[in-house]
Short mmCIF file of N, CA and C in Angstrom, two decimals:
data_model
loop_
_atom_site.label_atom_id
_atom_site.label_comp_id
_atom_site.label_asym_id
_atom_site.label_seq_id
_atom_site.Cartn_x
_atom_site.Cartn_y
_atom_site.Cartn_z
N PRO Z 136 29.69 -31.64 -61.61
CA PRO Z 136 28.56 -30.71 -61.66
C PRO Z 136 27.34 -31.35 -62.34
N SER Z 137 26.21 -30.80 -62.02
CA SER Z 137 24.99 -31.28 -62.66
C SER Z 137 24.94 -30.77 -64.10
N LEU Z 138 24.00 -31.29 -64.88
CA LEU Z 138 23.86 -30.85 -66.27
C LEU Z 138 23.55 -29.36 -66.34
N PHE Z 139 22.68 -28.88 -65.45
CA PHE Z 139 22.33 -27.45 -65.43
C PHE Z 139 23.56 -26.59 -65.12
N GLU Z 140 24.36 -27.01 -64.13
CA GLU Z 140 25.57 -26.26 -63.78
C GLU Z 140 26.57 -26.25 -64.93
N PHE Z 141 26.72 -27.38 -65.59
CA PHE Z 141 27.64 -27.46 -66.71
C PHE Z 141 27.18 -26.57 -67.87
N LEU Z 142 25.88 -26.60 -68.19
CA LEU Z 142 25.37 -25.74 -69.26
C LEU Z 142 25.44 -24.28 -68.90
N SER Z 143 25.22 -23.94 -67.64
CA SER Z 143 25.35 -22.53 -67.24
C SER Z 143 26.79 -22.07 -67.37
N TYR Z 144 27.74 -22.97 -67.11
CA TYR Z 144 29.16 -22.65 -67.32
C TYR Z 144 29.46 -22.45 -68.80
N CYS Z 145 28.94 -23.32 -69.65
CA CYS Z 145 29.20 -23.24 -71.09
C CYS Z 145 28.62 -21.98 -71.72
N PHE Z 146 27.47 -21.55 -71.24
CA PHE Z 146 26.77 -20.43 -71.87
C PHE Z 146 26.69 -19.21 -70.96
N ASN Z 147 27.63 -19.06 -70.03
CA ASN Z 147 27.57 -17.89 -69.14
C ASN Z 147 27.90 -16.62 -69.89
N PHE Z 148 27.43 -15.52 -69.37
CA PHE Z 148 27.53 -14.22 -70.05
C PHE Z 148 28.96 -13.80 -70.32
N SER Z 149 29.90 -14.23 -69.51
CA SER Z 149 31.26 -13.69 -69.64
C SER Z 149 32.12 -14.40 -70.66
N SER Z 150 31.73 -15.58 -71.11
CA SER Z 150 32.62 -16.28 -72.03
C SER Z 150 31.91 -16.90 -73.22
N SER Z 151 30.63 -16.70 -73.35
CA SER Z 151 29.93 -17.39 -74.43
C SER Z 151 30.16 -16.74 -75.79
N ILE Z 152 30.51 -15.46 -75.84
CA ILE Z 152 30.70 -14.79 -77.12
C ILE Z 152 32.17 -14.49 -77.39
N PHE Z 153 32.80 -13.67 -76.55
CA PHE Z 153 34.18 -13.24 -76.79
C PHE Z 153 35.21 -13.99 -75.97
N GLY Z 154 34.83 -14.62 -74.92
CA GLY Z 154 35.79 -15.20 -73.99
C GLY Z 154 35.91 -14.30 -72.79
N PRO Z 155 36.79 -14.45 -71.97
CA PRO Z 155 37.92 -15.35 -72.00
C PRO Z 155 37.57 -16.74 -71.47
N VAL Z 156 38.39 -17.69 -71.81
CA VAL Z 156 38.20 -19.04 -71.33
C VAL Z 156 38.72 -19.13 -69.90
N HIS Z 157 38.01 -19.83 -69.07
CA HIS Z 157 38.40 -19.99 -67.67
C HIS Z 157 37.97 -21.36 -67.19
N PRO Z 158 38.64 -21.89 -66.17
CA PRO Z 158 38.28 -23.22 -65.68
C PRO Z 158 36.92 -23.22 -64.96
N TYR Z 159 36.30 -24.37 -64.92
CA TYR Z 159 35.01 -24.50 -64.25
C TYR Z 159 35.11 -24.14 -62.78
N ARG Z 160 36.23 -24.49 -62.13
CA ARG Z 160 36.42 -24.20 -60.71
C ARG Z 160 36.28 -22.70 -60.42
N VAL Z 161 36.87 -21.86 -61.28
CA VAL Z 161 36.76 -20.40 -61.09
C VAL Z 161 35.32 -19.96 -61.25
N TYR Z 162 34.63 -20.50 -62.24
CA TYR Z 162 33.22 -20.16 -62.45
C TYR Z 162 32.38 -20.59 -61.25
N ASP Z 163 32.63 -21.78 -60.71
CA ASP Z 163 31.88 -22.27 -59.56
C ASP Z 163 32.11 -21.39 -58.34
N GLU Z 164 33.35 -20.98 -58.10
CA GLU Z 164 33.65 -20.07 -56.98
C GLU Z 164 32.91 -18.75 -57.16
N PHE Z 165 32.87 -18.25 -58.37
CA PHE Z 165 32.20 -16.97 -58.64
C PHE Z 165 30.69 -17.08 -58.39
N ILE Z 166 30.07 -18.10 -58.92
CA ILE Z 166 28.63 -18.27 -58.78
C ILE Z 166 28.23 -18.48 -57.32
N ASN Z 167 29.03 -19.22 -56.57
CA ASN Z 167 28.72 -19.53 -55.17
C ASN Z 167 29.35 -18.55 -54.19
N LEU Z 168 30.01 -17.48 -54.71
CA LEU Z 168 30.64 -16.45 -53.88
C LEU Z 168 31.58 -17.06 -52.84
N GLN Z 169 32.51 -17.86 -53.32
CA GLN Z 169 33.49 -18.49 -52.45
C GLN Z 169 34.88 -17.94 -52.77
N GLY Z 170 35.82 -18.17 -51.89
CA GLY Z 170 37.20 -17.74 -52.12
C GLY Z 170 37.31 -16.23 -52.20
N ASN Z 171 38.01 -15.74 -53.21
CA ASN Z 171 38.17 -14.30 -53.39
C ASN Z 171 36.87 -13.58 -53.69
N TYR Z 172 35.86 -14.31 -54.12
CA TYR Z 172 34.61 -13.68 -54.52
C TYR Z 172 33.65 -13.41 -53.36
N LYS Z 173 34.07 -13.67 -52.13
CA LYS Z 173 33.20 -13.41 -50.98
C LYS Z 173 32.90 -11.93 -50.81
N ASN Z 174 33.90 -11.10 -51.06
CA ASN Z 174 33.75 -9.66 -50.84
C ASN Z 174 34.41 -8.92 -52.00
N ILE Z 175 33.65 -8.68 -53.06
CA ILE Z 175 34.19 -8.04 -54.27
C ILE Z 175 34.05 -6.52 -54.13
N PRO Z 176 35.16 -5.77 -54.22
CA PRO Z 176 35.07 -4.30 -54.12
C PRO Z 176 34.56 -3.67 -55.42
N SER Z 177 34.39 -2.37 -55.39
CA SER Z 177 33.94 -1.64 -56.58
C SER Z 177 34.99 -1.74 -57.68
N CYS Z 178 34.53 -1.92 -58.89
CA CYS Z 178 35.44 -2.06 -60.03
C CYS Z 178 35.31 -0.87 -60.98
N PHE Z 179 34.71 0.23 -60.54
CA PHE Z 179 34.45 1.37 -61.41
C PHE Z 179 35.73 1.89 -62.06
N LYS Z 180 36.80 2.06 -61.28
CA LYS Z 180 38.05 2.60 -61.81
C LYS Z 180 38.64 1.67 -62.87
N GLU Z 181 38.68 0.38 -62.57
CA GLU Z 181 39.26 -0.59 -63.51
C GLU Z 181 38.45 -0.66 -64.81
N VAL Z 182 37.12 -0.67 -64.70
CA VAL Z 182 36.27 -0.74 -65.89
C VAL Z 182 36.41 0.53 -66.72
N THR Z 183 36.53 1.68 -66.06
CA THR Z 183 36.73 2.94 -66.77
C THR Z 183 38.03 2.91 -67.57
N ILE Z 184 39.08 2.38 -66.98
CA ILE Z 184 40.37 2.27 -67.68
C ILE Z 184 40.24 1.34 -68.89
N ILE Z 185 39.59 0.20 -68.69
CA ILE Z 185 39.45 -0.77 -69.78
C ILE Z 185 38.60 -0.20 -70.91
N LEU Z 186 37.51 0.47 -70.58
CA LEU Z 186 36.67 1.07 -71.62
C LEU Z 186 37.37 2.22 -72.32
N SER Z 187 38.21 2.95 -71.60
CA SER Z 187 39.00 4.01 -72.23
C SER Z 187 39.96 3.42 -73.25
N CYS Z 188 40.57 2.31 -72.91
CA CYS Z 188 41.45 1.62 -73.86
C CYS Z 188 40.66 1.15 -75.07
N SER Z 189 39.45 0.66 -74.86
CA SER Z 189 38.61 0.21 -75.97
C SER Z 189 38.25 1.38 -76.89
N ILE Z 190 37.92 2.52 -76.31
CA ILE Z 190 37.62 3.71 -77.11
C ILE Z 190 38.85 4.15 -77.89
N PHE Z 191 40.02 4.11 -77.23
CA PHE Z 191 41.27 4.47 -77.92
C PHE Z 191 41.51 3.56 -79.12
N HIS Z 192 41.37 2.25 -78.92
CA HIS Z 192 41.60 1.31 -80.03
C HIS Z 192 40.55 1.48 -81.13
N THR Z 193 39.33 1.81 -80.76
CA THR Z 193 38.30 2.07 -81.76
C THR Z 193 38.66 3.30 -82.59
N LEU Z 194 39.11 4.37 -81.94
CA LEU Z 194 39.49 5.59 -82.66
C LEU Z 194 40.69 5.33 -83.57
N VAL Z 195 41.65 4.56 -83.09
CA VAL Z 195 42.80 4.20 -83.93
C VAL Z 195 42.34 3.43 -85.15
N SER Z 196 41.43 2.48 -84.92
CA SER Z 196 40.92 1.66 -86.02
C SER Z 196 40.15 2.48 -87.04
N VAL Z 197 39.38 3.44 -86.57
CA VAL Z 197 38.55 4.24 -87.47
C VAL Z 197 39.36 5.29 -88.22
N PHE Z 198 40.28 5.95 -87.51
CA PHE Z 198 40.96 7.09 -88.12
C PHE Z 198 42.36 6.80 -88.67
N LEU Z 199 43.10 5.89 -88.07
CA LEU Z 199 44.48 5.65 -88.53
C LEU Z 199 44.62 4.45 -89.46
N THR Z 200 43.77 3.46 -89.31
CA THR Z 200 43.86 2.29 -90.19
C THR Z 200 43.67 2.67 -91.66
N PRO Z 201 42.74 3.58 -92.01
CA PRO Z 201 42.63 3.97 -93.42
C PRO Z 201 43.87 4.67 -93.98
N ILE Z 202 44.67 5.29 -93.11
CA ILE Z 202 45.89 5.95 -93.56
C ILE Z 202 46.95 4.92 -93.95
N PHE Z 203 46.97 3.80 -93.22
CA PHE Z 203 47.90 2.70 -93.49
C PHE Z 203 47.10 1.43 -93.79
N PRO Z 204 46.46 1.35 -94.94
CA PRO Z 204 45.64 0.17 -95.24
C PRO Z 204 46.51 -1.05 -95.49
N LEU Z 205 45.92 -2.20 -95.31
CA LEU Z 205 46.63 -3.45 -95.49
C LEU Z 205 47.12 -3.61 -96.94
N GLY Z 206 46.36 -3.09 -97.88
CA GLY Z 206 46.74 -3.18 -99.29
C GLY Z 206 47.94 -2.34 -99.67
N SER Z 207 48.40 -1.47 -98.77
CA SER Z 207 49.54 -0.61 -99.10
C SER Z 207 50.84 -1.40 -99.23
N VAL Z 208 50.87 -2.63 -98.74
CA VAL Z 208 52.09 -3.43 -98.88
C VAL Z 208 52.22 -4.04 -100.27
N PHE Z 209 51.21 -3.86 -101.12
CA PHE Z 209 51.24 -4.38 -102.48
C PHE Z 209 51.45 -3.29 -103.52
N THR Z 210 51.86 -2.11 -103.08
CA THR Z 210 52.03 -0.98 -104.00
C THR Z 210 53.47 -0.87 -104.47
N LYS Z 211 53.66 -0.08 -105.53
CA LYS Z 211 54.99 0.18 -106.07
C LYS Z 211 55.85 0.97 -105.08
N GLU Z 212 55.21 1.89 -104.33
CA GLU Z 212 55.95 2.68 -103.34
C GLU Z 212 56.55 1.79 -102.26
N PHE Z 213 55.80 0.77 -101.87
CA PHE Z 213 56.29 -0.16 -100.86
C PHE Z 213 57.50 -0.93 -101.38
N GLU Z 214 57.44 -1.37 -102.63
CA GLU Z 214 58.55 -2.14 -103.21
C GLU Z 214 59.82 -1.30 -103.32
N GLU Z 215 59.66 0.02 -103.48
CA GLU Z 215 60.82 0.89 -103.64
C GLU Z 215 61.49 1.24 -102.32
N LYS Z 216 60.86 0.93 -101.19
CA LYS Z 216 61.46 1.23 -99.88
C LYS Z 216 62.59 0.25 -99.59
N SER Z 217 63.48 0.67 -98.70
CA SER Z 217 64.55 -0.23 -98.25
C SER Z 217 63.92 -1.36 -97.42
N ILE Z 218 64.71 -2.37 -97.13
CA ILE Z 218 64.18 -3.49 -96.35
C ILE Z 218 63.76 -3.04 -94.96
N LEU Z 219 64.50 -2.11 -94.36
CA LEU Z 219 64.10 -1.58 -93.06
C LEU Z 219 62.83 -0.74 -93.16
N GLY Z 220 62.71 0.01 -94.24
CA GLY Z 220 61.49 0.78 -94.47
C GLY Z 220 60.27 -0.12 -94.66
N GLN Z 221 60.47 -1.22 -95.39
CA GLN Z 221 59.39 -2.18 -95.59
C GLN Z 221 59.00 -2.83 -94.27
N LEU Z 222 60.00 -3.21 -93.48
CA LEU Z 222 59.73 -3.84 -92.19
C LEU Z 222 58.97 -2.88 -91.28
N GLY Z 223 59.41 -1.63 -91.20
CA GLY Z 223 58.72 -0.63 -90.39
C GLY Z 223 57.29 -0.41 -90.87
N HIS Z 224 57.10 -0.35 -92.18
CA HIS Z 224 55.77 -0.16 -92.75
C HIS Z 224 54.85 -1.33 -92.40
N VAL Z 225 55.34 -2.55 -92.53
CA VAL Z 225 54.53 -3.73 -92.19
C VAL Z 225 54.19 -3.74 -90.71
N LEU Z 226 55.13 -3.37 -89.85
CA LEU Z 226 54.85 -3.33 -88.42
C LEU Z 226 53.76 -2.31 -88.09
N ILE Z 227 53.82 -1.15 -88.72
CA ILE Z 227 52.80 -0.12 -88.48
C ILE Z 227 51.44 -0.57 -89.00
N VAL Z 228 51.41 -1.13 -90.20
CA VAL Z 228 50.15 -1.59 -90.79
C VAL Z 228 49.51 -2.67 -89.92
N THR Z 229 50.29 -3.65 -89.50
CA THR Z 229 49.71 -4.73 -88.69
C THR Z 229 49.31 -4.25 -87.30
N MET Z 230 50.03 -3.28 -86.75
CA MET Z 230 49.65 -2.72 -85.46
C MET Z 230 48.27 -2.05 -85.55
N PHE Z 231 48.05 -1.28 -86.60
CA PHE Z 231 46.76 -0.63 -86.76
C PHE Z 231 45.66 -1.63 -87.09
N GLN Z 232 45.98 -2.69 -87.82
CA GLN Z 232 44.99 -3.73 -88.12
C GLN Z 232 44.54 -4.45 -86.85
N ARG Z 233 45.47 -4.66 -85.91
CA ARG Z 233 45.13 -5.35 -84.66
C ARG Z 233 44.28 -4.49 -83.74
N SER Z 234 44.26 -3.20 -83.92
CA SER Z 234 43.56 -2.32 -82.99
C SER Z 234 42.06 -2.63 -82.93
N ARG Z 235 41.46 -3.04 -84.03
CA ARG Z 235 40.02 -3.37 -83.99
C ARG Z 235 39.76 -4.58 -83.11
N TYR Z 236 40.68 -5.53 -83.10
CA TYR Z 236 40.51 -6.70 -82.25
C TYR Z 236 40.70 -6.34 -80.78
N HIS Z 237 41.67 -5.48 -80.51
CA HIS Z 237 41.88 -5.04 -79.13
C HIS Z 237 40.66 -4.28 -78.61
N ALA Z 238 39.99 -3.53 -79.46
CA ALA Z 238 38.77 -2.83 -79.03
C ALA Z 238 37.71 -3.84 -78.59
N GLY Z 239 37.49 -4.87 -79.35
CA GLY Z 239 36.52 -5.90 -78.98
C GLY Z 239 36.92 -6.67 -77.74
N TRP Z 240 38.19 -7.02 -77.65
CA TRP Z 240 38.65 -7.76 -76.47
C TRP Z 240 38.53 -6.91 -75.21
N ASN Z 241 38.80 -5.62 -75.32
CA ASN Z 241 38.66 -4.76 -74.15
C ASN Z 241 37.21 -4.62 -73.72
N ILE Z 242 36.28 -4.58 -74.66
CA ILE Z 242 34.87 -4.53 -74.30
C ILE Z 242 34.48 -5.82 -73.57
N ALA Z 243 34.94 -6.97 -74.07
CA ALA Z 243 34.67 -8.24 -73.40
C ALA Z 243 35.31 -8.27 -72.02
N GLN Z 244 36.51 -7.72 -71.90
CA GLN Z 244 37.18 -7.68 -70.59
C GLN Z 244 36.43 -6.76 -69.63
N ALA Z 245 35.90 -5.65 -70.13
CA ALA Z 245 35.10 -4.77 -69.27
C ALA Z 245 33.86 -5.49 -68.76
N ASN Z 246 33.26 -6.31 -69.60
CA ASN Z 246 32.10 -7.10 -69.20
C ASN Z 246 32.45 -8.04 -68.04
N VAL Z 247 33.56 -8.74 -68.16
CA VAL Z 247 33.98 -9.68 -67.13
C VAL Z 247 34.34 -8.95 -65.84
N THR Z 248 35.04 -7.83 -65.96
CA THR Z 248 35.45 -7.07 -64.80
C THR Z 248 34.25 -6.42 -64.12
N LEU Z 249 33.34 -5.88 -64.89
CA LEU Z 249 32.15 -5.23 -64.32
C LEU Z 249 31.32 -6.22 -63.52
N ALA Z 250 31.27 -7.45 -63.95
CA ALA Z 250 30.53 -8.48 -63.20
C ALA Z 250 31.29 -8.89 -61.94
N GLY Z 251 32.58 -8.59 -61.87
CA GLY Z 251 33.39 -8.99 -60.74
C GLY Z 251 34.09 -10.31 -60.95
N PHE Z 252 33.96 -10.88 -62.12
CA PHE Z 252 34.48 -12.20 -62.41
C PHE Z 252 36.01 -12.23 -62.45
N SER Z 253 36.65 -11.13 -62.79
CA SER Z 253 38.11 -11.12 -62.89
C SER Z 253 38.78 -10.71 -61.58
N TYR Z 254 38.00 -10.52 -60.51
CA TYR Z 254 38.59 -10.13 -59.22
C TYR Z 254 39.48 -11.24 -58.69
N ASN Z 255 40.70 -10.85 -58.26
CA ASN Z 255 41.69 -11.84 -57.82
C ASN Z 255 42.26 -11.49 -56.45
N GLY Z 256 41.46 -10.94 -55.59
CA GLY Z 256 41.93 -10.60 -54.25
C GLY Z 256 42.68 -9.28 -54.25
N LYS Z 257 43.48 -9.09 -53.21
CA LYS Z 257 44.23 -7.84 -53.06
C LYS Z 257 45.72 -8.13 -53.10
N ASP Z 258 46.48 -7.14 -53.56
CA ASP Z 258 47.94 -7.30 -53.58
C ASP Z 258 48.50 -6.95 -52.21
N GLU Z 259 49.84 -6.93 -52.09
CA GLU Z 259 50.47 -6.66 -50.80
C GLU Z 259 50.24 -5.25 -50.29
N LYS Z 260 49.88 -4.32 -51.19
CA LYS Z 260 49.58 -2.94 -50.78
C LYS Z 260 48.11 -2.74 -50.44
N GLY Z 261 47.30 -3.77 -50.61
CA GLY Z 261 45.88 -3.67 -50.30
C GLY Z 261 45.02 -3.22 -51.47
N ASN Z 262 45.61 -3.11 -52.66
CA ASN Z 262 44.85 -2.71 -53.85
C ASN Z 262 44.20 -3.94 -54.47
N ALA Z 263 43.00 -3.73 -55.00
CA ALA Z 263 42.29 -4.84 -55.65
C ALA Z 263 43.01 -5.24 -56.93
N ARG Z 264 43.10 -6.54 -57.15
CA ARG Z 264 43.69 -7.08 -58.38
C ARG Z 264 42.55 -7.58 -59.27
N TRP Z 265 42.57 -7.19 -60.52
CA TRP Z 265 41.52 -7.58 -61.47
C TRP Z 265 42.12 -8.39 -62.61
N ASP Z 266 42.89 -9.43 -62.28
CA ASP Z 266 43.61 -10.17 -63.30
C ASP Z 266 43.37 -11.68 -63.25
N ARG Z 267 42.29 -12.10 -62.64
CA ARG Z 267 42.06 -13.55 -62.54
C ARG Z 267 41.60 -14.14 -63.87
N VAL Z 268 40.70 -13.47 -64.55
CA VAL Z 268 40.21 -13.93 -65.85
C VAL Z 268 40.49 -12.81 -66.84
N LEU Z 269 41.39 -13.06 -67.79
CA LEU Z 269 41.81 -12.03 -68.74
C LEU Z 269 41.65 -12.53 -70.17
N ASN Z 270 41.29 -11.60 -71.07
CA ASN Z 270 41.26 -11.92 -72.50
C ASN Z 270 42.66 -11.92 -73.07
N VAL Z 271 43.30 -10.78 -73.07
CA VAL Z 271 44.68 -10.65 -73.54
C VAL Z 271 45.44 -9.88 -72.48
N TRP Z 272 46.56 -10.40 -72.07
CA TRP Z 272 47.35 -9.74 -71.05
C TRP Z 272 47.91 -8.45 -71.61
N LYS Z 273 48.07 -7.46 -70.74
CA LYS Z 273 48.57 -6.16 -71.19
C LYS Z 273 49.97 -6.26 -71.80
N SER Z 274 50.73 -7.23 -71.38
CA SER Z 274 52.11 -7.36 -71.89
C SER Z 274 52.19 -8.18 -73.17
N HIS Z 275 51.06 -8.62 -73.71
CA HIS Z 275 51.07 -9.51 -74.88
C HIS Z 275 51.78 -8.89 -76.08
N GLU Z 276 51.53 -7.64 -76.35
CA GLU Z 276 52.09 -6.99 -77.53
C GLU Z 276 53.61 -6.83 -77.46
N PHE Z 277 54.19 -6.94 -76.28
CA PHE Z 277 55.61 -6.69 -76.12
C PHE Z 277 56.44 -7.96 -75.93
N LYS Z 278 55.85 -9.11 -76.21
CA LYS Z 278 56.58 -10.37 -76.09
C LYS Z 278 57.41 -10.59 -77.36
N TYR Z 279 58.59 -11.15 -77.19
CA TYR Z 279 59.48 -11.38 -78.32
C TYR Z 279 59.34 -12.78 -78.90
N SER Z 280 59.08 -13.77 -78.07
CA SER Z 280 59.02 -15.13 -78.59
C SER Z 280 57.57 -15.56 -78.83
N ILE Z 281 57.40 -16.46 -79.75
CA ILE Z 281 56.06 -16.97 -80.08
C ILE Z 281 55.48 -17.69 -78.87
N LYS Z 282 56.30 -18.44 -78.14
CA LYS Z 282 55.82 -19.17 -76.98
C LYS Z 282 55.26 -18.20 -75.93
N ASP Z 283 55.99 -17.12 -75.65
CA ASP Z 283 55.50 -16.14 -74.67
C ASP Z 283 54.22 -15.47 -75.14
N ARG Z 284 54.10 -15.20 -76.43
CA ARG Z 284 52.88 -14.59 -76.95
C ARG Z 284 51.70 -15.54 -76.82
N LEU Z 285 51.91 -16.82 -77.10
CA LEU Z 285 50.83 -17.79 -76.96
C LEU Z 285 50.43 -17.99 -75.50
N ASP Z 286 51.41 -17.91 -74.58
CA ASP Z 286 51.10 -18.06 -73.17
C ASP Z 286 50.23 -16.91 -72.65
N THR Z 287 50.33 -15.72 -73.23
CA THR Z 287 49.56 -14.57 -72.76
C THR Z 287 48.31 -14.33 -73.59
N TRP Z 288 47.99 -15.26 -74.45
CA TRP Z 288 46.82 -15.10 -75.34
C TRP Z 288 45.63 -15.80 -74.73
N ASN Z 289 44.52 -15.09 -74.60
CA ASN Z 289 43.21 -15.61 -74.16
C ASN Z 289 43.34 -16.81 -73.25
#
């Protein structure tokens, strides 16, 4: 690519602030409307779902995170709980702490989807797939191994 094309890839609207990271080839196909990007359908439904998830995570972060603050694991009440109680408490606290990040990632994902950048053709039923460029895969939170979690991360 030319210097201008390379710089436009580095500073494009969809990945310069939040991500997601994507190969130059995908960016080039998108800019030149080649491959799956020749005929991009409406993404209103998908963007509405993603923004709804972002609003949900924002509400969780605003209203539930103060109920289970990160500092609660340093209290006397926490020390008096059983090991299973402590484990459950830590899982709940960290889940609520992550919600603010999921809100931001979903907003970034809505940006990419709204532009049509995450369009990945149609599935066997003819439905549009919006999973070509993803910030965090929907299944990321439910992975058991560190390797699987890293594979589904940005």
